[in-house]
mmCIF file of C-alpha atoms in Angstrom:
data_model
loop_
_atom_site.group_PDB
_atom_site.id
_atom_site.type_symbol
_atom_site.label_atom_id
_atom_site.label_comp_id
_atom_site.label_asym_id
_atom_site.label_seq_id
_atom_site.Cartn_x
_atom_site.Cartn_y
_atom_site.Cartn_z
ATOM 1 C CA MET A 22 18.701 38.828 3.130
ATOM 2 C CA LYS A 23 19.613 39.093 6.449
ATOM 3 C CA LYS A 24 21.483 36.230 8.486
ATOM 4 C CA GLU A 25 18.299 35.812 11.084
ATOM 5 C CA ASP A 26 16.402 35.403 8.463
ATOM 6 C CA LYS A 27 18.624 32.804 6.657
ATOM 7 C CA GLY A 28 19.107 31.266 9.881
ATOM 8 C CA LEU A 29 14.706 30.855 10.499
ATOM 9 C CA ILE A 30 14.732 29.033 6.863
ATOM 10 C CA ILE A 31 17.059 26.865 7.385
ATOM 11 C CA SER A 32 16.072 25.298 10.487
ATOM 12 C CA GLU A 33 12.353 25.369 8.902
ATOM 13 C CA LEU A 34 13.673 23.601 5.890
ATOM 14 C CA THR A 35 15.844 21.151 8.438
ATOM 15 C CA GLU A 36 12.473 20.468 9.939
ATOM 16 C CA LEU A 37 11.206 19.533 6.980
ATOM 17 C CA LEU A 38 13.300 17.260 6.324
ATOM 18 C CA LYS A 39 12.937 15.522 9.462
ATOM 19 C CA GLN A 40 9.231 15.623 9.107
ATOM 20 C CA TYR A 41 8.522 14.164 5.691
ATOM 21 C CA PRO A 42 10.619 10.886 5.002
ATOM 22 C CA HIS A 43 10.491 11.480 1.096
ATOM 23 C CA PHE A 44 11.771 14.340 -0.961
ATOM 24 C CA TYR A 45 12.067 15.355 -4.724
ATOM 25 C CA ILE A 46 15.087 18.325 -6.203
ATOM 26 C CA THR A 47 12.936 19.550 -8.809
ATOM 27 C CA ASP A 48 13.616 22.525 -11.396
ATOM 28 C CA ILE A 49 10.217 24.649 -11.958
ATOM 29 C CA GLU A 50 12.474 27.300 -13.197
ATOM 30 C CA ALA A 51 10.340 27.490 -16.885
ATOM 31 C CA LEU A 52 6.926 27.618 -15.892
ATOM 32 C CA ASN A 53 4.665 30.461 -16.295
ATOM 33 C CA ALA A 54 2.443 31.592 -13.435
ATOM 34 C CA GLU A 55 -0.511 29.376 -14.753
ATOM 35 C CA LYS A 56 1.424 26.210 -14.593
ATOM 36 C CA THR A 57 3.268 27.503 -11.517
ATOM 37 C CA SER A 58 -0.061 27.333 -9.753
ATOM 38 C CA LYS A 59 -1.816 24.385 -10.992
ATOM 39 C CA LEU A 60 1.279 22.665 -9.792
ATOM 40 C CA ARG A 61 0.934 23.826 -6.760
ATOM 41 C CA ARG A 62 -2.542 23.211 -6.577
ATOM 42 C CA GLU A 63 -1.631 19.627 -7.715
ATOM 43 C CA CYS A 64 0.070 19.515 -5.029
ATOM 44 C CA PHE A 65 -1.530 20.748 -2.382
ATOM 45 C CA LYS A 66 -4.500 18.090 -3.650
ATOM 46 C CA GLN A 67 -1.929 15.564 -3.174
ATOM 47 C CA ASP A 68 -0.339 16.517 0.147
ATOM 48 C CA ILE A 69 2.575 17.672 -1.424
ATOM 49 C CA LYS A 70 4.583 20.226 0.306
ATOM 50 C CA LEU A 71 6.046 22.186 -2.460
ATOM 51 C CA VAL A 72 9.013 24.384 -1.157
ATOM 52 C CA VAL A 73 10.841 26.845 -3.567
ATOM 53 C CA VAL A 74 14.297 27.117 -1.990
ATOM 54 C CA LYS A 75 17.610 28.464 -1.970
ATOM 55 C CA ASN A 76 20.913 26.291 -2.884
ATOM 56 C CA THR A 77 22.837 27.321 -0.395
ATOM 57 C CA LEU A 78 20.010 27.185 2.455
ATOM 58 C CA LEU A 79 19.148 24.020 1.297
ATOM 59 C CA GLN A 80 22.789 22.446 1.658
ATOM 60 C CA LYS A 81 23.166 23.859 4.878
ATOM 61 C CA ALA A 82 19.329 22.323 6.441
ATOM 62 C CA MET A 83 20.744 18.916 4.494
ATOM 63 C CA GLU A 84 24.268 19.433 6.962
ATOM 64 C CA ASN A 85 22.092 20.167 9.963
ATOM 65 C CA VAL A 86 20.266 16.635 9.956
ATOM 66 C CA GLU A 87 21.738 13.816 11.854
ATOM 67 C CA GLY A 88 21.985 10.748 11.142
ATOM 68 C CA THR A 89 21.709 11.012 7.225
ATOM 69 C CA ASP A 90 24.707 12.355 5.039
ATOM 70 C CA TYR A 91 23.019 14.180 1.905
ATOM 71 C CA SER A 92 26.166 14.844 0.345
ATOM 72 C CA GLU A 93 25.825 12.938 -2.696
ATOM 73 C CA LEU A 94 22.640 15.383 -3.101
ATOM 74 C CA TYR A 95 24.769 18.493 -3.531
ATOM 75 C CA GLY A 96 25.979 18.354 -6.925
ATOM 76 C CA VAL A 97 22.704 18.852 -7.869
ATOM 77 C CA LEU A 98 22.366 22.080 -6.000
ATOM 78 C CA LYS A 99 22.510 24.371 -8.989
ATOM 79 C CA GLY A 100 20.115 26.668 -10.761
ATOM 80 C CA ASN A 101 16.335 27.028 -9.563
ATOM 81 C CA SER A 102 15.544 24.244 -7.380
ATOM 82 C CA ALA A 103 12.337 23.476 -5.810
ATOM 83 C CA ILE A 104 11.465 20.343 -3.304
ATOM 84 C CA MET A 105 8.556 18.318 -3.135
ATOM 85 C CA PHE A 106 8.278 16.892 0.568
ATOM 86 C CA THR A 107 5.788 14.028 0.912
ATOM 87 C CA ASN A 108 4.739 10.820 3.032
ATOM 88 C CA THR A 109 4.161 8.786 0.177
ATOM 89 C CA ALA A 110 7.043 7.645 -1.925
ATOM 90 C CA ASN A 111 5.618 7.999 -5.433
ATOM 91 C CA LEU A 112 3.529 10.781 -5.834
ATOM 92 C CA PRO A 113 5.715 13.356 -6.519
ATOM 93 C CA ALA A 114 6.786 11.165 -9.386
ATOM 94 C CA ARG A 115 3.646 10.431 -10.613
ATOM 95 C CA LEU A 116 2.369 14.482 -10.342
ATOM 96 C CA ILE A 117 5.333 14.927 -12.091
ATOM 97 C CA LYS A 118 5.274 12.732 -14.993
ATOM 98 C CA GLU A 119 1.349 13.934 -15.529
ATOM 99 C CA PHE A 120 2.463 17.158 -15.408
ATOM 100 C CA THR A 121 4.926 16.644 -18.424
ATOM 101 C CA LYS A 122 2.798 13.729 -20.163
ATOM 102 C CA ASP A 123 2.061 16.429 -23.117
ATOM 103 C CA VAL A 124 5.115 18.182 -23.596
ATOM 104 C CA LYS A 125 6.946 17.661 -27.149
ATOM 105 C CA LYS A 126 9.849 15.682 -27.130
ATOM 106 C CA ASP A 127 12.444 17.795 -28.155
ATOM 107 C CA VAL A 128 11.433 20.449 -24.933
ATOM 108 C CA ILE A 129 12.868 20.204 -21.905
ATOM 109 C CA ALA A 130 9.876 19.613 -19.393
ATOM 110 C CA LYS A 131 9.021 21.324 -16.417
ATOM 111 C CA PRO A 132 8.831 20.437 -13.975
ATOM 112 C CA GLN A 133 12.185 18.571 -14.010
ATOM 113 C CA LEU A 134 13.654 16.123 -11.606
ATOM 114 C CA LYS A 135 16.940 16.716 -10.279
ATOM 115 C CA ALA A 136 17.140 14.243 -7.671
ATOM 116 C CA ALA A 137 15.212 12.511 -4.965
ATOM 117 C CA TYR A 138 15.485 11.021 -1.596
ATOM 118 C CA VAL A 139 13.318 8.097 -1.321
ATOM 119 C CA GLN A 140 12.787 5.226 0.796
ATOM 120 C CA GLU A 141 16.317 6.234 2.217
ATOM 121 C CA CYS A 142 17.793 5.588 -1.245
ATOM 122 C CA PHE A 143 19.378 8.315 -3.765
ATOM 123 C CA TYR A 144 17.833 8.759 -7.154
ATOM 124 C CA HIS A 145 18.742 10.946 -10.369
ATOM 125 C CA ALA A 146 17.173 12.416 -13.154
ATOM 126 C CA GLY A 147 17.064 9.778 -15.214
ATOM 127 C CA ASP A 148 15.133 7.654 -12.554
ATOM 128 C CA LEU A 149 11.817 9.323 -12.717
ATOM 129 C CA GLU A 150 10.148 6.264 -14.007
ATOM 130 C CA ALA A 151 11.515 3.846 -11.333
ATOM 131 C CA LEU A 152 10.623 6.228 -8.702
ATOM 132 C CA ALA A 153 7.183 6.849 -10.658
ATOM 133 C CA THR A 154 6.697 2.690 -10.443
ATOM 134 C CA ILE A 155 7.541 2.351 -6.487
ATOM 135 C CA LYS A 156 5.256 0.865 -4.786
ATOM 136 C CA SER A 157 4.030 3.143 -1.474
ATOM 137 C CA LYS A 158 3.942 1.576 1.914
ATOM 138 C CA GLU A 159 0.558 0.881 1.840
ATOM 139 C CA GLU A 160 0.603 -0.583 -1.254
ATOM 140 C CA LEU A 161 3.246 -3.449 -0.081
ATOM 141 C CA VAL A 162 0.882 -4.296 2.598
ATOM 142 C CA GLY A 163 -2.813 -4.451 0.763
ATOM 143 C CA ASP A 164 -0.303 -6.897 -1.544
ATOM 144 C CA ILE A 165 0.704 -8.882 1.446
ATOM 145 C CA ILE A 166 -2.503 -9.401 2.785
ATOM 146 C CA MET A 167 -3.853 -10.176 -0.505
ATOM 147 C CA LEU A 168 -1.076 -12.948 -0.732
ATOM 148 C CA LEU A 169 -1.840 -14.223 2.777
ATOM 149 C CA GLN A 170 -6.097 -14.186 1.803
ATOM 150 C CA SER A 171 -5.272 -16.155 -1.046
ATOM 151 C CA PRO A 172 -5.239 -19.550 0.057
ATOM 152 C CA ALA A 173 -7.886 -19.558 3.015
ATOM 153 C CA LYS A 174 -10.435 -18.074 0.081
ATOM 154 C CA ARG A 175 -9.351 -21.274 -2.239
ATOM 155 C CA VAL A 176 -9.690 -23.355 1.048
ATOM 156 C CA ILE A 177 -13.392 -22.317 1.945
ATOM 157 C CA SER A 178 -14.267 -21.865 -1.970
ATOM 158 C CA ALA A 179 -13.373 -25.728 -2.355
ATOM 159 C CA LEU A 180 -15.237 -26.450 0.894
ATOM 160 C CA GLN A 181 -18.431 -24.126 -0.460
ATOM 161 C CA SER A 182 -18.623 -26.354 -3.803
ATOM 162 C CA ASN A 183 -20.925 -28.783 -3.939
ATOM 163 C CA SER A 184 -23.413 -26.857 -1.843
ATOM 164 C CA GLY A 185 -22.127 -27.639 1.229
ATOM 165 C CA GLN A 186 -22.034 -31.434 0.781
ATOM 166 C CA LYS A 187 -17.784 -31.673 1.737
ATOM 167 C CA ILE A 188 -18.715 -29.941 4.864
ATOM 168 C CA HIS A 189 -21.654 -31.987 5.754
ATOM 169 C CA GLY A 190 -19.141 -35.059 5.100
ATOM 170 C CA ILE A 191 -16.657 -33.460 7.023
ATOM 171 C CA LEU A 192 -18.174 -32.612 9.947
ATOM 172 C CA LYS A 193 -19.928 -35.946 9.891
ATOM 173 C CA THR A 194 -16.945 -38.132 10.217
ATOM 174 C CA LEU A 195 -15.905 -35.750 13.103
ATOM 175 C CA GLU A 196 -19.094 -36.312 15.042
ATOM 176 C CA GLU A 197 -18.457 -40.198 14.531
ATOM 177 C CA LYS A 198 -15.047 -40.010 15.007
ATOM 178 C CA GLY A 199 -15.768 -37.763 18.646
ATOM 179 C CA ALA A 200 -18.837 -40.736 20.053
ATOM 180 C CA LYS A 201 -16.176 -43.670 19.637
#
């Protein structure tokens, strides 16, 4: 590969690392053409960008990103590597789990998680289950909204019970106090 081509690939990877807040480094080496195609389709459907990379070029791209030290991931950059870039923290982990759920216990499942950078933290191969259960930003916002709405819903429900008699009584009392 020419030096210019390597420079171009490094700059593209650097931009992807800056653009996406989360990425997973995986090994998809043993997948046949059919399974690789299926994985790529699933990634596309879930808005995950799957890129097969050379480890040395990825490391150079990581070194180019200012403000983040990816050196903890350099140790997993061996063998074949593919990166799953995403805006939603848990989607690649869920995809890997779904993709490998039918694999026998004594067979190494592919794609296999090597490491991940999710929500500004580093994860390694054994953390797939934890990554799959991480809530996305949208899920957390939804949970907070539900918690905030819950007390208001209980008050409204209590006021509406007994055919509105409580509301009528409260309004009548307020009206009498205002008239005095």
